[in-house]
A tleap script that builds the chain and sets N, CA, C and O, in Angstrom:
source leaprc.protein.ff14SB
mol = sequence {
  NASP ARG TYR VAL LEU LYS GLN ALA LEU ILE
  SER ALA SER SER ALA TYR THR ALA ALA TYR
  GLN MET LYS LYS THR SER SER VAL VAL TYR
  SER ALA SER ARG PRO PRO GLY HIE HIE ALA
  MET LYS ASN LYS MET GLY GLY PHE CYS TYR
  ILE ASN ASN THR ALA LEU ALA ALA GLN TYR
  LEU SER GLN TYR GLY SER VAL ALA ILE LEU
  ASP VAL CASP
}
set mol.1.N position { 13.692 -5.496 5.648 }
set mol.1.CA position { 13.515 -5.748 4.229 }
set mol.1.C position { 13.552 -4.411 3.475 }
set mol.1.O position { 12.868 -3.462 3.859 }
set mol.2.N position { 14.327 -4.341 2.436 }
set mol.2.CA position { 14.489 -3.093 1.667 }
set mol.2.C position { 13.194 -2.620 1.028 }
set mol.2.O position { 12.931 -1.419 0.977 }
set mol.3.N position { 12.383 -3.550 0.542 }
set mol.3.CA position { 11.121 -3.193 -0.103 }
set mol.3.C position { 10.187 -2.494 0.879 }
set mol.3.O position { 9.576 -1.476 0.552 }
set mol.4.N position { 10.083 -3.048 2.084 }
set mol.4.CA position { 9.205 -2.477 3.102 }
set mol.4.C position { 9.687 -1.086 3.492 }
set mol.4.O position { 8.881 -0.164 3.619 }
set mol.5.N position { 10.986 -0.928 3.683 }
set mol.5.CA position { 11.530 0.382 4.036 }
set mol.5.C position { 11.283 1.389 2.917 }
set mol.5.O position { 10.927 2.537 3.183 }
set mol.6.N position { 11.467 0.970 1.682 }
set mol.6.CA position { 11.217 1.863 0.547 }
set mol.6.C position { 9.755 2.309 0.528 }
set mol.6.O position { 9.466 3.483 0.299 }
set mol.7.N position { 8.839 1.381 0.767 }
set mol.7.CA position { 7.409 1.725 0.791 }
set mol.7.C position { 7.096 2.672 1.945 }
set mol.7.O position { 6.281 3.582 1.788 }
set mol.8.N position { 7.721 2.476 3.088 }
set mol.8.CA position { 7.513 3.361 4.238 }
set mol.8.C position { 7.987 4.777 3.911 }
set mol.8.O position { 7.329 5.751 4.277 }
set mol.9.N position { 9.113 4.894 3.231 }
set mol.9.CA position { 9.631 6.217 2.851 }
set mol.9.C position { 8.740 6.893 1.815 }
set mol.9.O position { 8.524 8.103 1.884 }
set mol.10.N position { 8.227 6.136 0.866 }
set mol.10.CA position { 7.306 6.688 -0.137 }
set mol.10.C position { 6.025 7.165 0.551 }
set mol.10.O position { 5.501 8.233 0.233 }
set mol.11.N position { 5.533 6.373 1.487 }
set mol.11.CA position { 4.318 6.714 2.224 }
set mol.11.C position { 4.515 7.995 3.044 }
set mol.11.O position { 3.651 8.872 3.037 }
set mol.12.N position { 5.628 8.103 3.738 }
set mol.12.CA position { 5.925 9.300 4.527 }
set mol.12.C position { 6.088 10.520 3.625 }
set mol.12.O position { 5.653 11.618 3.972 }
set mol.13.N position { 6.703 10.328 2.491 }
set mol.13.CA position { 6.879 11.413 1.524 }
set mol.13.C position { 5.531 11.911 1.017 }
set mol.13.O position { 5.346 13.110 0.808 }
set mol.14.N position { 4.599 10.999 0.822 }
set mol.14.CA position { 3.257 11.369 0.381 }
set mol.14.C position { 2.564 12.250 1.416 }
set mol.14.O position { 1.939 13.250 1.064 }
set mol.15.N position { 2.674 11.886 2.678 }
set mol.15.CA position { 2.053 12.668 3.754 }
set mol.15.C position { 2.688 14.048 3.860 }
set mol.15.O position { 1.983 15.047 4.007 }
set mol.16.N position { 4.005 14.108 3.786 }
set mol.16.CA position { 4.705 15.395 3.865 }
set mol.16.C position { 4.340 16.278 2.674 }
set mol.16.O position { 4.094 17.473 2.839 }
set mol.17.N position { 4.304 15.702 1.489 }
set mol.17.CA position { 3.950 16.454 0.281 }
set mol.17.C position { 2.527 16.990 0.375 }
set mol.17.O position { 2.261 18.119 -0.039 }
set mol.18.N position { 1.617 16.192 0.914 }
set mol.18.CA position { 0.231 16.650 1.088 }
set mol.18.C position { 0.175 17.839 2.037 }
set mol.18.O position { -0.526 18.814 1.767 }
set mol.19.N position { 0.900 17.770 3.134 }
set mol.19.CA position { 0.925 18.884 4.088 }
set mol.19.C position { 1.529 20.129 3.447 }
set mol.19.O position { 1.029 21.238 3.631 }
set mol.20.N position { 2.592 19.936 2.705 }
set mol.20.CA position { 3.243 21.055 2.017 }
set mol.20.C position { 2.290 21.710 1.008 }
set mol.20.O position { 2.187 22.936 0.948 }
set mol.21.N position { 1.604 20.892 0.226 }
set mol.21.CA position { 0.661 21.415 -0.770 }
set mol.21.C position { -0.518 22.126 -0.111 }
set mol.21.O position { -0.996 23.145 -0.608 }
set mol.22.N position { -0.980 21.577 1.012 }
set mol.22.CA position { -2.082 22.218 1.720 }
set mol.22.C position { -1.673 23.608 2.184 }
set mol.22.O position { -2.432 24.566 2.036 }
set mol.23.N position { -0.479 23.715 2.742 }
set mol.23.CA position { 0.005 25.013 3.219 }
set mol.23.C position { 0.245 25.966 2.052 }
set mol.23.O position { -0.090 27.147 2.135 }
set mol.24.N position { 0.813 25.465 0.983 }
set mol.24.CA position { 1.165 26.291 -0.175 }
set mol.24.C position { -0.067 26.810 -0.912 }
set mol.24.O position { -0.083 27.957 -1.358 }
set mol.25.N position { -1.101 25.971 -1.044 }
set mol.25.CA position { -2.258 26.330 -1.877 }
set mol.25.C position { -3.538 26.607 -1.090 }
set mol.25.O position { -4.532 27.050 -1.665 }
set mol.26.N position { -3.523 26.352 0.216 }
set mol.26.CA position { -4.721 26.478 1.071 }
set mol.26.C position { -5.862 25.602 0.565 }
set mol.26.O position { -7.031 25.922 0.778 }
set mol.27.N position { -5.534 24.512 -0.097 }
set mol.27.CA position { -6.527 23.578 -0.628 }
set mol.27.C position { -6.683 22.386 0.315 }
set mol.27.O position { -5.815 22.112 1.144 }
set mol.28.N position { -7.791 21.696 0.173 }
set mol.28.CA position { -7.984 20.449 0.894 }
set mol.28.C position { -7.164 19.380 0.175 }
set mol.28.O position { -7.221 19.273 -1.050 }
set mol.29.N position { -6.418 18.606 0.916 }
set mol.29.CA position { -5.595 17.549 0.328 }
set mol.29.C position { -5.859 16.244 1.068 }
set mol.29.O position { -6.375 16.244 2.186 }
set mol.30.N position { -5.501 15.141 0.436 }
set mol.30.CA position { -5.673 13.821 1.033 }
set mol.30.C position { -4.492 12.959 0.638 }
set mol.30.O position { -4.108 12.915 -0.530 }
set mol.31.N position { -3.926 12.283 1.601 }
set mol.31.CA position { -2.819 11.382 1.324 }
set mol.31.C position { -3.228 9.972 1.728 }
set mol.31.O position { -3.322 9.659 2.915 }
set mol.32.N position { -3.468 9.137 0.749 }
set mol.32.CA position { -3.789 7.728 1.013 }
set mol.32.C position { -2.482 6.953 0.968 }
set mol.32.O position { -1.932 6.711 -0.106 }
set mol.33.N position { -1.994 6.570 2.118 }
set mol.33.CA position { -0.678 5.950 2.142 }
set mol.33.C position { -0.690 4.620 2.893 }
set mol.33.O position { -1.400 4.441 3.883 }
set mol.34.N position { 0.110 3.707 2.388 }
set mol.34.CA position { 0.311 2.412 3.004 }
set mol.34.C position { 1.798 2.157 3.071 }
set mol.34.O position { 2.452 2.321 2.041 }
set mol.35.N position { 2.387 1.778 4.163 }
set mol.35.CA position { 1.741 1.602 5.452 }
set mol.35.C position { 1.330 2.949 6.049 }
set mol.35.O position { 1.970 3.965 5.773 }
set mol.36.N position { 0.268 2.970 6.865 }
set mol.36.CA position { -0.271 4.226 7.364 }
set mol.36.C position { 0.648 4.943 8.346 }
set mol.36.O position { 0.682 6.173 8.373 }
set mol.37.N position { 1.371 4.213 9.127 }
set mol.37.CA position { 2.329 4.830 10.032 }
set mol.37.C position { 1.799 5.201 11.397 }
set mol.37.O position { 2.582 5.585 12.266 }
set mol.38.N position { 0.502 5.102 11.622 }
set mol.38.CA position { -0.046 5.623 12.872 }
set mol.38.C position { 0.283 4.793 14.115 }
set mol.38.O position { -0.044 5.212 15.225 }
set mol.39.N position { 0.912 3.643 13.963 }
set mol.39.CA position { 1.329 2.857 15.124 }
set mol.39.C position { 2.812 3.076 15.456 }
set mol.39.O position { 3.299 2.571 16.468 }
set mol.40.N position { 3.513 3.808 14.628 }
set mol.40.CA position { 4.930 4.065 14.880 }
set mol.40.C position { 5.080 5.115 15.978 }
set mol.40.O position { 4.326 6.086 16.041 }
set mol.41.N position { 6.066 4.896 16.833 }
set mol.41.CA position { 6.359 5.844 17.905 }
set mol.41.C position { 7.694 6.518 17.607 }
set mol.41.O position { 8.355 6.198 16.619 }
set mol.42.N position { 8.077 7.441 18.461 }
set mol.42.CA position { 9.301 8.200 18.225 }
set mol.42.C position { 10.535 7.297 18.087 }
set mol.42.O position { 11.366 7.508 17.203 }
set mol.43.N position { 10.647 6.312 18.945 }
set mol.43.CA position { 11.837 5.452 18.940 }
set mol.43.C position { 11.531 3.977 18.710 }
set mol.43.O position { 12.368 3.118 18.986 }
set mol.44.N position { 10.336 3.682 18.204 }
set mol.44.CA position { 9.957 2.280 18.074 }
set mol.44.C position { 8.878 2.124 17.003 }
set mol.44.O position { 7.945 2.924 16.929 }
set mol.45.N position { 9.012 1.102 16.186 }
set mol.45.CA position { 7.974 0.825 15.194 }
set mol.45.C position { 6.861 0.013 15.845 }
set mol.45.O position { 7.067 -0.620 16.881 }
set mol.46.N position { 5.700 0.038 15.238 }
set mol.46.CA position { 4.580 -0.739 15.740 }
set mol.46.C position { 3.829 -1.336 14.560 }
set mol.46.O position { 3.529 -0.632 13.595 }
set mol.47.N position { 3.523 -2.623 14.627 }
set mol.47.CA position { 2.876 -3.270 13.493 }
set mol.47.C position { 3.776 -3.179 12.274 }
set mol.47.O position { 4.951 -3.539 12.342 }
set mol.48.N position { 3.240 -2.703 11.167 }
set mol.48.CA position { 4.037 -2.504 9.959 }
set mol.48.C position { 4.387 -1.037 9.779 }
set mol.48.O position { 4.748 -0.616 8.680 }
set mol.49.N position { 4.287 -0.260 10.838 }
set mol.49.CA position { 4.497 1.186 10.758 }
set mol.49.C position { 5.911 1.544 11.216 }
set mol.49.O position { 6.259 1.370 12.383 }
set mol.50.N position { 6.703 2.036 10.299 }
set mol.50.CA position { 8.071 2.436 10.595 }
set mol.50.C position { 8.176 3.938 10.831 }
set mol.50.O position { 8.966 4.378 11.666 }
set mol.51.N position { 7.399 4.718 10.113 }
set mol.51.CA position { 7.415 6.175 10.194 }
set mol.51.C position { 5.978 6.633 10.416 }
set mol.51.O position { 5.073 6.205 9.700 }
set mol.52.N position { 5.764 7.501 11.404 }
set mol.52.CA position { 4.419 7.999 11.667 }
set mol.52.C position { 4.137 9.151 10.709 }
set mol.52.O position { 4.514 10.295 10.965 }
set mol.53.N position { 3.465 8.831 9.598 }
set mol.53.CA position { 3.197 9.813 8.549 }
set mol.53.C position { 2.393 11.009 9.055 }
set mol.53.O position { 2.663 12.151 8.683 }
set mol.54.N position { 1.415 10.741 9.895 }
set mol.54.CA position { 0.581 11.814 10.427 }
set mol.54.C position { 1.409 12.761 11.291 }
set mol.54.O position { 1.290 13.981 11.178 }
set mol.55.N position { 2.240 12.197 12.146 }
set mol.55.CA position { 3.086 13.026 13.004 }
set mol.55.C position { 4.073 13.850 12.177 }
set mol.55.O position { 4.356 15.002 12.508 }
set mol.56.N position { 4.588 13.266 11.114 }
set mol.56.CA position { 5.510 13.970 10.230 }
set mol.56.C position { 4.832 15.192 9.602 }
set mol.56.O position { 5.382 16.293 9.616 }
set mol.57.N position { 3.633 14.984 9.053 }
set mol.57.CA position { 2.887 16.087 8.442 }
set mol.57.C position { 2.485 17.119 9.495 }
set mol.57.O position { 2.563 18.323 9.251 }
set mol.58.N position { 2.056 16.645 10.664 }
set mol.58.CA position { 1.639 17.558 11.735 }
set mol.58.C position { 2.812 18.387 12.248 }
set mol.58.O position { 2.655 19.570 12.550 }
set mol.59.N position { 3.971 17.777 12.346 }
set mol.59.CA position { 5.149 18.522 12.801 }
set mol.59.C position { 5.488 19.638 11.817 }
set mol.59.O position { 5.817 20.749 12.230 }
set mol.60.N position { 5.409 19.352 10.533 }
set mol.60.CA position { 5.655 20.377 9.521 }
set mol.60.C position { 4.636 21.506 9.655 }
set mol.60.O position { 5.005 22.680 9.675 }
set mol.61.N position { 3.352 21.149 9.748 }
set mol.61.CA position { 2.292 22.164 9.796 }
set mol.61.C position { 2.271 22.937 11.111 }
set mol.61.O position { 1.788 24.069 11.146 }
set mol.62.N position { 2.783 22.350 12.193 }
set mol.62.CA position { 2.741 23.011 13.501 }
set mol.62.C position { 3.586 24.285 13.555 }
set mol.62.O position { 3.395 25.114 14.445 }
set mol.63.N position { 4.496 24.446 12.635 }
set mol.63.CA position { 5.273 25.693 12.622 }
set mol.63.C position { 4.429 26.879 12.158 }
set mol.63.O position { 4.858 28.028 12.261 }
set mol.64.N position { 3.223 26.597 11.646 }
set mol.64.CA position { 2.326 27.644 11.168 }
set mol.64.C position { 1.109 27.842 12.083 }
set mol.64.O position { 0.299 28.736 11.842 }
set mol.65.N position { 0.978 27.036 13.105 }
set mol.65.CA position { -0.151 27.158 14.014 }
set mol.65.C position { -0.525 25.817 14.608 }
set mol.65.O position { 0.212 24.840 14.475 }
set mol.66.N position { -1.673 25.775 15.262 }
set mol.66.CA position { -2.138 24.551 15.914 }
set mol.66.C position { -2.568 23.514 14.877 }
set mol.66.O position { -3.044 23.851 13.793 }
set mol.67.N position { -2.387 22.252 15.238 }
set mol.67.CA position { -2.739 21.134 14.372 }
set mol.67.C position { -3.603 20.164 15.168 }
set mol.67.O position { -3.285 19.846 16.314 }
set mol.68.N position { -4.680 19.699 14.577 }
set mol.68.CA position { -5.532 18.681 15.193 }
set mol.68.C position { -5.432 17.395 14.378 }
set mol.68.O position { -5.417 17.425 13.147 }
set mol.69.N position { -5.363 16.268 15.080 }
set mol.69.CA position { -5.288 14.969 14.429 }
set mol.69.C position { -6.471 14.128 14.889 }
set mol.69.O position { -6.735 14.023 16.087 }
set mol.70.N position { -7.168 13.541 13.955 }
set mol.70.CA position { -8.282 12.646 14.252 }
set mol.70.C position { -7.931 11.281 13.673 }
set mol.70.O position { -7.857 11.120 12.454 }
set mol.71.N position { -7.714 10.301 14.543 }
set mol.71.CA position { -7.368 8.946 14.123 }
set mol.71.C position { -8.541 8.034 14.472 }
set mol.71.O position { -8.819 7.792 15.647 }
set mol.72.N position { -9.217 7.539 13.459 }
set mol.72.CA position { -10.409 6.733 13.678 }
set mol.72.C position { -10.118 5.294 13.256 }
set mol.72.O position { -10.303 4.928 12.095 }
set mol.73.N position { -9.666 4.496 14.195 }
set mol.73.CA position { -9.496 3.056 13.926 }
set mol.73.C position { -9.558 2.246 15.185 }
set mol.73.O position { -9.433 1.023 15.139 }
savepdb mol mol.pdb
quit
């Protein structure tokens, strides 16, 4: 469905933008995104998660050092 894919891309963009802003400004940031993406895998979607937003942001930030992810659900 085009609507769902569009929402997944907006959600992933929000996570990436938050990571970018955190690196750029050294500020605390928060990205509240739906769908959350945390069930998506590299080659497979899970639930309603098409893109793993956390992994996307972590991959960007990992070029600057270690990244820790805490998923509480």
